[in-house]
Amino acid sequence: QVQLVESGGGLVQAGDSLRLSCAASGRTFSGSVMGWFRQAPGKARVFVARINWSGGITEYADSVKGRFTISKDNAKNTAYLQMNSLKPEDTAVYYCAAAQSYRTTYVYTRSYDYWGQGTQVTVSS
């Protein structure tokens, strides 16, 4: 079992930055992928970014490319999402997730086995 706890959300103005953290505990998962998703009110949960725990391969949604950066600290079992140049449309609950096994793609929620509780990010205009 893996437990994921997000932190770092908040209320910011357009153009500001935030860094989200996702602390993982429980089973080790050196072969896993960590992902970030977000869910705006009344909308589906959508892919934001992912990183391979070993090797550090990253992937981003087009809507955040060039503004968001996903990273990890293996020693701390923590993944991060650095969000710069935030826009009001980035407002959502942000969730981190862990995939234990190989998948052909990691952009779908069904690719992940474990989820955090979410952290709210609100960007005012």
Short mmCIF file of C-alpha atoms in Angstrom, two decimals:
data_model
loop_
_atom_site.label_atom_id
_atom_site.label_comp_id
_atom_site.label_asym_id
_atom_site.label_seq_id
_atom_site.Cartn_x
_atom_site.Cartn_y
_atom_site.Cartn_z
CA GLN A 1 0.00 0.00 0.00
CA VAL A 2 1.19 3.50 -0.82
CA GLN A 3 -0.02 6.67 0.87
CA LEU A 4 0.22 10.00 -0.92
CA VAL A 5 -0.18 13.38 0.76
CA GLU A 6 -0.27 16.61 -1.24
CA SER A 7 0.53 20.04 0.10
CA GLY A 8 1.34 23.52 -1.14
CA GLY A 9 -1.95 24.66 -2.60
CA GLY A 10 -3.41 28.08 -1.97
CA LEU A 11 -4.87 31.28 -3.33
CA VAL A 12 -2.63 33.31 -5.64
CA GLN A 13 -2.96 35.97 -8.29
CA ALA A 14 -2.52 35.46 -12.01
CA GLY A 15 1.17 35.38 -12.88
CA ASP A 16 2.24 34.08 -9.49
CA SER A 17 3.94 30.76 -8.73
CA LEU A 18 3.21 27.83 -6.43
CA ARG A 19 5.02 24.61 -5.70
CA LEU A 20 2.99 21.54 -4.84
CA SER A 21 4.50 18.60 -2.99
CA CYS A 22 3.44 14.98 -2.89
CA ALA A 23 4.95 12.94 -0.09
CA ALA A 24 4.78 9.19 -0.56
CA SER A 25 4.99 6.55 2.15
CA GLY A 26 4.40 2.84 2.43
CA ARG A 27 5.75 0.42 -0.12
CA THR A 28 8.81 1.41 -2.07
CA PHE A 29 8.11 2.00 -5.71
CA SER A 30 11.34 2.50 -7.54
CA GLY A 31 9.73 1.37 -10.76
CA SER A 32 6.72 3.58 -10.51
CA VAL A 33 5.48 6.71 -12.18
CA MET A 34 4.24 9.71 -10.23
CA GLY A 35 1.62 11.87 -11.85
CA TRP A 36 -0.25 15.09 -11.22
CA PHE A 37 -3.85 15.58 -12.27
CA ARG A 38 -6.30 18.40 -11.69
CA GLN A 39 -10.04 18.69 -11.47
CA ALA A 40 -11.94 21.93 -11.89
CA PRO A 41 -15.50 22.26 -10.55
CA GLY A 42 -17.95 20.32 -12.71
CA LYS A 43 -15.23 18.90 -14.91
CA ALA A 44 -13.38 15.64 -15.24
CA ARG A 45 -10.02 14.98 -13.63
CA VAL A 46 -7.33 15.60 -16.26
CA PHE A 47 -3.67 14.86 -16.68
CA VAL A 48 -1.13 17.57 -15.90
CA ALA A 49 2.30 15.95 -15.73
CA ARG A 50 4.15 12.77 -14.83
CA ILE A 51 7.65 11.63 -13.99
CA ASN A 52 9.28 8.23 -13.85
CA TRP A 53 10.60 7.54 -10.39
CA SER A 54 13.72 5.97 -11.89
CA GLY A 55 15.31 7.82 -14.76
CA GLY A 56 13.20 10.94 -14.48
CA ILE A 57 11.39 10.82 -17.82
CA THR A 58 8.74 13.55 -17.83
CA GLU A 59 5.58 14.29 -19.79
CA TYR A 60 3.29 17.32 -19.70
CA ALA A 61 -0.14 18.32 -20.84
CA ASP A 62 0.00 20.91 -23.62
CA SER A 63 -1.85 23.40 -21.43
CA VAL A 64 1.01 23.55 -18.91
CA LYS A 65 4.11 23.03 -21.05
CA GLY A 66 6.67 25.74 -20.45
CA ARG A 67 4.96 26.88 -17.24
CA PHE A 68 4.91 23.80 -14.99
CA THR A 69 7.82 21.56 -14.03
CA ILE A 70 7.54 18.18 -12.37
CA SER A 71 10.46 16.88 -10.34
CA LYS A 72 11.26 14.39 -7.61
CA ASP A 73 13.50 13.82 -4.65
CA ASN A 74 14.07 10.08 -4.32
CA ALA A 75 15.68 10.43 -0.90
CA LYS A 76 12.58 12.16 0.42
CA ASN A 77 10.09 10.04 -1.53
CA THR A 78 8.53 13.28 -2.66
CA ALA A 79 7.39 14.57 -6.03
CA TYR A 80 6.93 18.25 -6.80
CA LEU A 81 5.00 20.35 -9.25
CA GLN A 82 6.44 23.82 -9.76
CA MET A 83 3.75 26.02 -11.28
CA ASN A 84 4.80 29.36 -12.77
CA SER A 85 2.86 32.04 -14.64
CA LEU A 86 -0.38 30.76 -13.17
CA LYS A 87 -3.62 31.58 -14.93
CA PRO A 88 -7.20 31.64 -13.64
CA GLU A 89 -7.89 28.57 -15.76
CA ASP A 90 -5.35 26.66 -13.66
CA THR A 91 -7.80 26.84 -10.75
CA ALA A 92 -8.60 23.29 -9.66
CA VAL A 93 -8.03 20.65 -7.04
CA TYR A 94 -4.66 19.08 -7.80
CA TYR A 95 -4.10 15.40 -7.12
CA CYS A 96 -0.94 13.36 -7.16
CA ALA A 97 -1.05 9.71 -8.11
CA ALA A 98 1.26 6.72 -8.28
CA ALA A 99 1.35 3.96 -10.86
CA GLN A 100 3.00 0.79 -9.61
CA SER A 101 3.17 -1.10 -12.89
CA TYR A 102 4.14 -0.40 -16.47
CA ARG A 103 1.45 1.20 -18.58
CA THR A 104 1.46 2.09 -22.26
CA THR A 105 0.32 5.57 -21.31
CA TYR A 106 0.10 7.58 -18.12
CA VAL A 107 -2.30 10.33 -19.14
CA TYR A 108 -5.43 8.58 -17.93
CA THR A 109 -6.63 8.27 -14.36
CA ARG A 110 -7.07 4.52 -14.84
CA SER A 111 -3.29 4.18 -15.29
CA TYR A 112 -2.72 4.96 -11.59
CA ASP A 113 -3.13 2.76 -8.54
CA TYR A 114 -2.93 5.24 -5.67
CA TRP A 115 -4.21 8.78 -5.16
CA GLY A 116 -3.72 11.58 -2.72
CA GLN A 117 -6.55 13.57 -1.17
CA GLY A 118 -5.97 16.65 -3.31
CA THR A 119 -4.95 20.23 -2.67
CA GLN A 120 -6.86 23.31 -3.84
CA VAL A 121 -5.19 25.83 -6.12
CA THR A 122 -7.11 29.02 -6.80
CA VAL A 123 -5.78 31.66 -9.19
CA SER A 124 -7.52 35.02 -9.17
CA SER A 125 -7.46 37.38 -12.13
#
